mmCIF file of C-alpha atoms in Angstrom:
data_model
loop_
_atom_site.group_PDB
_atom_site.id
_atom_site.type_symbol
_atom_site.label_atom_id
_atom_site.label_comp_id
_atom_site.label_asym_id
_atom_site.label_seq_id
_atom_site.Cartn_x
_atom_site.Cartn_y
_atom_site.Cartn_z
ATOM 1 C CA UNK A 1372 93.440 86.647 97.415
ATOM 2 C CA UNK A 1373 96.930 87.283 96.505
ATOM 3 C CA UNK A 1374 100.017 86.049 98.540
ATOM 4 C CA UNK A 1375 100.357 89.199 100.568
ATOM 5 C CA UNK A 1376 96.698 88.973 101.172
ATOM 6 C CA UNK A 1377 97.437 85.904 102.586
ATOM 7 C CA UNK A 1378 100.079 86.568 104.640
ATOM 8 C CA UNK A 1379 98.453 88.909 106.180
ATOM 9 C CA UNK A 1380 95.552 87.281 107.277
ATOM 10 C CA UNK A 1381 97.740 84.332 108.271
ATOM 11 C CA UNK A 1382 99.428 86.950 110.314
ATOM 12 C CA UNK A 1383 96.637 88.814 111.657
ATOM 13 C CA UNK A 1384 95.221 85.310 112.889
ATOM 14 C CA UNK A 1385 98.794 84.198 114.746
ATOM 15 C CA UNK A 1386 98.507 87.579 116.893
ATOM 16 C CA UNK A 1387 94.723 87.153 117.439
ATOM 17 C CA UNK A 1388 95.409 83.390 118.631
ATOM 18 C CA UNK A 1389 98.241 84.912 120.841
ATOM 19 C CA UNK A 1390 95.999 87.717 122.075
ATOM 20 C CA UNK A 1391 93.400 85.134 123.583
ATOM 21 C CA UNK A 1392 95.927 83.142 125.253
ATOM 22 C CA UNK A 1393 97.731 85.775 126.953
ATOM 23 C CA UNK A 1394 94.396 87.531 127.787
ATOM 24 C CA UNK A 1395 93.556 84.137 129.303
ATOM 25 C CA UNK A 1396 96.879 83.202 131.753
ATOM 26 C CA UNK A 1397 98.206 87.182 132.323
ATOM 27 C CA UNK A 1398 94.387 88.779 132.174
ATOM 28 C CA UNK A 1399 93.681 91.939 130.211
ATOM 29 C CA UNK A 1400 95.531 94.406 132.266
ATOM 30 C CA UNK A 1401 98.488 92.306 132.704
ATOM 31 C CA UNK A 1402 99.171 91.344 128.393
ATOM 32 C CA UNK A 1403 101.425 94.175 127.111
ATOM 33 C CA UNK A 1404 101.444 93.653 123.500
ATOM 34 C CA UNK A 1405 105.057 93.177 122.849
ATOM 35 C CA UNK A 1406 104.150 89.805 124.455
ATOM 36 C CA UNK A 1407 101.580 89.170 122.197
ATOM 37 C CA UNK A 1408 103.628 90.104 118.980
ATOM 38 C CA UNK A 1409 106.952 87.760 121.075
ATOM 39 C CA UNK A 1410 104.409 84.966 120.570
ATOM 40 C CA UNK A 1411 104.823 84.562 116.981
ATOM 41 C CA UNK A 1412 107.936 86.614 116.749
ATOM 42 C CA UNK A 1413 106.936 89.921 115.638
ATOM 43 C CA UNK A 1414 107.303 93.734 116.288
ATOM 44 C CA UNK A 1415 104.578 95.157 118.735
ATOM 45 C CA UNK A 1416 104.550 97.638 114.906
ATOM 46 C CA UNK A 1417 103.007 94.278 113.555
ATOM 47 C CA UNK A 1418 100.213 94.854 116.011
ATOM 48 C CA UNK A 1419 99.758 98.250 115.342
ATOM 49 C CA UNK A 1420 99.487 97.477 111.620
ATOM 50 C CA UNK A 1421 96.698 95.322 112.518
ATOM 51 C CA UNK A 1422 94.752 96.701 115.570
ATOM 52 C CA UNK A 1423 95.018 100.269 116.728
ATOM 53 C CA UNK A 1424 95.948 99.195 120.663
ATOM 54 C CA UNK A 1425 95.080 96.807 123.387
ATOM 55 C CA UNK A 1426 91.266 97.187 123.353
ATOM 56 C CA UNK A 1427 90.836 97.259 119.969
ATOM 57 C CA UNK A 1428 92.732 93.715 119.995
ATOM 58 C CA UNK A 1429 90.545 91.898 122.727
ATOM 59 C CA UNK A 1430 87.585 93.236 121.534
ATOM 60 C CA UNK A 1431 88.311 91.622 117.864
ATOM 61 C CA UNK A 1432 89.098 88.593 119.303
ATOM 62 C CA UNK A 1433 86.812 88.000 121.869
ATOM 63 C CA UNK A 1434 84.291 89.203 119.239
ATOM 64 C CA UNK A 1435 85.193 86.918 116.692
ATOM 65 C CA UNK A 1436 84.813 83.929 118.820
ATOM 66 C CA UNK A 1437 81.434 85.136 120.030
ATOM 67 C CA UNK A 1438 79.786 86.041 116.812
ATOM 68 C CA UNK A 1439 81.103 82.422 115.226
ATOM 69 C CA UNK A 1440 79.465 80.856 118.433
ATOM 70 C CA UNK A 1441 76.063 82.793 118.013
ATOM 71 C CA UNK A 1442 76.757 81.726 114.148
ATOM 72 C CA UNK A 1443 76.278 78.450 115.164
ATOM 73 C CA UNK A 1444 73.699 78.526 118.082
ATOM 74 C CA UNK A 1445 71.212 80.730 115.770
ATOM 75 C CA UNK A 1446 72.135 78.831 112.513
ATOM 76 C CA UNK A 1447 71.343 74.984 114.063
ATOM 77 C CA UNK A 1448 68.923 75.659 116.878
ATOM 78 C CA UNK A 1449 65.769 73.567 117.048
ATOM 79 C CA UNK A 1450 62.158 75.009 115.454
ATOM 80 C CA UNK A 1451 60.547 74.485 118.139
ATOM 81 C CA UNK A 1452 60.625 77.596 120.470
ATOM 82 C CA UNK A 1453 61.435 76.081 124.017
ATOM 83 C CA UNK A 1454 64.539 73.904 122.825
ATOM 84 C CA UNK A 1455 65.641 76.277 120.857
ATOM 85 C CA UNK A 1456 65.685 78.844 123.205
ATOM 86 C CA UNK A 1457 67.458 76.139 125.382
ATOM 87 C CA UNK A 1458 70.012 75.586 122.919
ATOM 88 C CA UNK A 1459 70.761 79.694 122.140
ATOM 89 C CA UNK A 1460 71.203 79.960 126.253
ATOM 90 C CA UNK A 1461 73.680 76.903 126.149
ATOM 91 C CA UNK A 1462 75.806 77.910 123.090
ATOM 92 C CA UNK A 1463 76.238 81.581 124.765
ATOM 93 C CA UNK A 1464 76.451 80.943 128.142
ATOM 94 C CA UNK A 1465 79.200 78.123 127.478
ATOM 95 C CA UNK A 1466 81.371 80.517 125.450
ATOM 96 C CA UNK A 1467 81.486 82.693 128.585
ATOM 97 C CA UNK A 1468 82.016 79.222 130.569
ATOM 98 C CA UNK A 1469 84.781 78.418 128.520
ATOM 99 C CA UNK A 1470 86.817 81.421 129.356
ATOM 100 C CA UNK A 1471 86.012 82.226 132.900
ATOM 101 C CA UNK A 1472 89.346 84.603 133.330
ATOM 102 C CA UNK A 1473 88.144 86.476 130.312
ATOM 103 C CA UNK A 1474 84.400 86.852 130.769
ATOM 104 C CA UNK A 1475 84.215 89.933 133.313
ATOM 105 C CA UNK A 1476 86.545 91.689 131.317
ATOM 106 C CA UNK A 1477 84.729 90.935 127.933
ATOM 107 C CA UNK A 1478 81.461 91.887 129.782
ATOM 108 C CA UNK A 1479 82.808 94.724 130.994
ATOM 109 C CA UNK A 1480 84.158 95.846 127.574
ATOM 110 C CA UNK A 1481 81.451 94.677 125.722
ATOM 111 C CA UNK A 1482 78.420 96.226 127.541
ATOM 112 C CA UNK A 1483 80.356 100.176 128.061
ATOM 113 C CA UNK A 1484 81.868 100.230 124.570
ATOM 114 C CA UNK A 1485 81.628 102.857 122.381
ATOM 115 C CA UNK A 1486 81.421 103.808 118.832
ATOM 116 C CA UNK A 1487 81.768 100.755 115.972
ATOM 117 C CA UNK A 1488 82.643 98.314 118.978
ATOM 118 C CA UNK A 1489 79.286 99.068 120.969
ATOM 119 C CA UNK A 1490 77.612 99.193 117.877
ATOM 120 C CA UNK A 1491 78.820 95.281 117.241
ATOM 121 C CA UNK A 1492 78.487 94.381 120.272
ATOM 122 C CA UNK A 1493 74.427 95.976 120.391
ATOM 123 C CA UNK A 1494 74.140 94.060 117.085
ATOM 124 C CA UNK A 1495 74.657 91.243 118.907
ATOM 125 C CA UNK A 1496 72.025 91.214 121.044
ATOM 126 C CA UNK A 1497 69.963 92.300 118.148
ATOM 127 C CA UNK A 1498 71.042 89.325 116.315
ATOM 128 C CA UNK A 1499 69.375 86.924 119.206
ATOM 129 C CA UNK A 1500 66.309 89.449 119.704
ATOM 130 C CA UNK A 1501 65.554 88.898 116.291
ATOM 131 C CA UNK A 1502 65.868 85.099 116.446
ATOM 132 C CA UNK A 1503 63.662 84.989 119.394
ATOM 133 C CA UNK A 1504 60.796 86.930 118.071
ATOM 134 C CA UNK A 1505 61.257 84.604 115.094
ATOM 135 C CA UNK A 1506 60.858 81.404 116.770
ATOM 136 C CA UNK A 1507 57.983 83.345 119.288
ATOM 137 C CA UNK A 1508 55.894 84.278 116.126
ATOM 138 C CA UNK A 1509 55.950 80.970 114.552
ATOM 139 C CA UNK A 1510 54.777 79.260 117.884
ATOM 140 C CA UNK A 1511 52.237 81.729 118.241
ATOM 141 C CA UNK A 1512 50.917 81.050 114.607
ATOM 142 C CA UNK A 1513 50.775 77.302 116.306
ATOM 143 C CA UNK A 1514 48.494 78.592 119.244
ATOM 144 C CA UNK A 1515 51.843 77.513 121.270
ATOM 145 C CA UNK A 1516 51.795 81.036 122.959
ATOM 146 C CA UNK A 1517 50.542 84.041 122.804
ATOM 147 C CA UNK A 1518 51.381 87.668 123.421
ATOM 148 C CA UNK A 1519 54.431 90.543 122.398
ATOM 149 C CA UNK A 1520 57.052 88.627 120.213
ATOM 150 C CA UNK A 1521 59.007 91.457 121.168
ATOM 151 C CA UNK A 1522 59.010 91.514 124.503
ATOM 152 C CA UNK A 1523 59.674 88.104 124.946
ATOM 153 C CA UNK A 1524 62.188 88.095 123.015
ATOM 154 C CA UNK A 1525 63.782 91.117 125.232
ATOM 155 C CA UNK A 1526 63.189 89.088 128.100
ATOM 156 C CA UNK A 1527 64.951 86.486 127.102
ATOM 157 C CA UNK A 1528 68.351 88.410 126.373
ATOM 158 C CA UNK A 1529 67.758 90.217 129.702
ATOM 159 C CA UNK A 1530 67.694 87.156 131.804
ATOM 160 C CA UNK A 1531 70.362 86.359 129.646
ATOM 161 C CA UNK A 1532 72.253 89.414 130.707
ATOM 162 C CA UNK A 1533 71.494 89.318 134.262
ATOM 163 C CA UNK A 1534 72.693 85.516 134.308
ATOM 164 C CA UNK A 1535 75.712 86.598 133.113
ATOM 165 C CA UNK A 1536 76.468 89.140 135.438
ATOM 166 C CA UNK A 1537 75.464 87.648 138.333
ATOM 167 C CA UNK A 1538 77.603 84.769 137.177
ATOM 168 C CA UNK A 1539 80.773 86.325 136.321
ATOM 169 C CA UNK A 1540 79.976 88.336 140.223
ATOM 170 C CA UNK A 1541 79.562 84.439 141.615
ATOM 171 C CA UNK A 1542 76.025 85.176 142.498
ATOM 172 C CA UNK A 1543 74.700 82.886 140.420
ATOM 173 C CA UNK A 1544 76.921 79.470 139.971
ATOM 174 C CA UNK A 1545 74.307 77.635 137.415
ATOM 175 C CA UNK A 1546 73.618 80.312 134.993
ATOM 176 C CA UNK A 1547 72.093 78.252 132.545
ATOM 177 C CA UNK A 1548 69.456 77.030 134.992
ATOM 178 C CA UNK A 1549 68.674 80.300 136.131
ATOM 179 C CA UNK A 1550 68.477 81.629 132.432
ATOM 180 C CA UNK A 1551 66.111 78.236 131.464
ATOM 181 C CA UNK A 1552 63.928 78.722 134.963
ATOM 182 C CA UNK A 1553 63.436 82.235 133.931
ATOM 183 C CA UNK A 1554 62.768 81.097 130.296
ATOM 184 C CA UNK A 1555 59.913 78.756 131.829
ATOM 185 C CA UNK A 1556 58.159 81.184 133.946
ATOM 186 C CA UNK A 1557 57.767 83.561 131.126
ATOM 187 C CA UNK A 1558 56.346 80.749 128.946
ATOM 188 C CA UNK A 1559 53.893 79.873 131.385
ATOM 189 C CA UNK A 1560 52.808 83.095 131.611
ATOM 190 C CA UNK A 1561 52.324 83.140 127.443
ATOM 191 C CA UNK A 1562 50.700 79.946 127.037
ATOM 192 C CA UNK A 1563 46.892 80.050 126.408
#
């Protein structure tokens, strides 16, 4: 990578940092991106060179956080199919957790968007479904379980979904538990 490679990166990084903060103390609606560029003394061009407007900018940045944390949930996870699923529910969940001022918004925007970003985003969950149905088939192969891989595995990301929603709503102030006592009901129901 050559120096203006670099530079650019380094710079595209300083308004993505910037981004998150102000997204976190002003909230979406409230960041106007001359802010964000003021934050490491830029242009709002800068930003413009770099994401083509406000959306575009959360959704990279919120994005990037979230697919590094599913990195990491999906890449160390336990074989075993209860703890793992366990782990994949606490990695997730506490990324939303983390960021409670974000987390409607990046729900909101995440779920409704369209084109390449609701493409990423459906990845996503395809990412997990896949992981699931992974870890379902090789405790089936066990005789751990039995049944649809498949539908488990969409299970799982639904009351994954639902926890989140009803969380972000303040229906539900223990998401994880909900998500694990869902997780254990539909286990039951697949054992032999």
């Amino acid at each position: 990578m050559g120096v203006r490679d670099e530079q650019r990166e380094r710079t595209r990084a300083a308004l993505l940092d910037a981004a998150r903060r102000r997204f976190e103390v002003d909230g979406f609606e409230a960041t106007h991106l001359r802010d964000v560029a003021g934050d490491v003394g830029l242009s709002v061009g800068a930003v413009f060179v770099h994401f083509a407007d406000k959306r575009d900018l959360l959704h990279t940045a919120l994005f990037e956080d979230l697919e590094r944390a599913l990195d990491e949930a999906l890449a160390s996870g336990p074989e075993a199919l209860e703890p793992f699923l366990d782990h994949v529910a606490a990695a997730i969940l506490g990324y939303y957790e983390r960021r409670p001022a974000l987390s409607s918004v990046l729900l909101r925007e995440s779920l409704l968007a369209e084109g390449v970003w609701g493409e990423r985003f459906a990845a996503q969950h395809a990412r997990v479904h896949a992981a699931v149905v992974a870890r379902f088939e090789a405790a089936r192969a066990r005789g751990e379980v039995g049944g649809d891989a498949g539908l488990f595995a969409l299970s799982f990301v639904s009351f994954h979904t639902f926890a989140l929603l009803g969380w972000v709503r303040g229906a539900l102030p223990d998401p994880r538990g909900t998500v694990g006592r869902l997780v254990r009901q539909q286990l039951a129901g697949a054992r032999p």
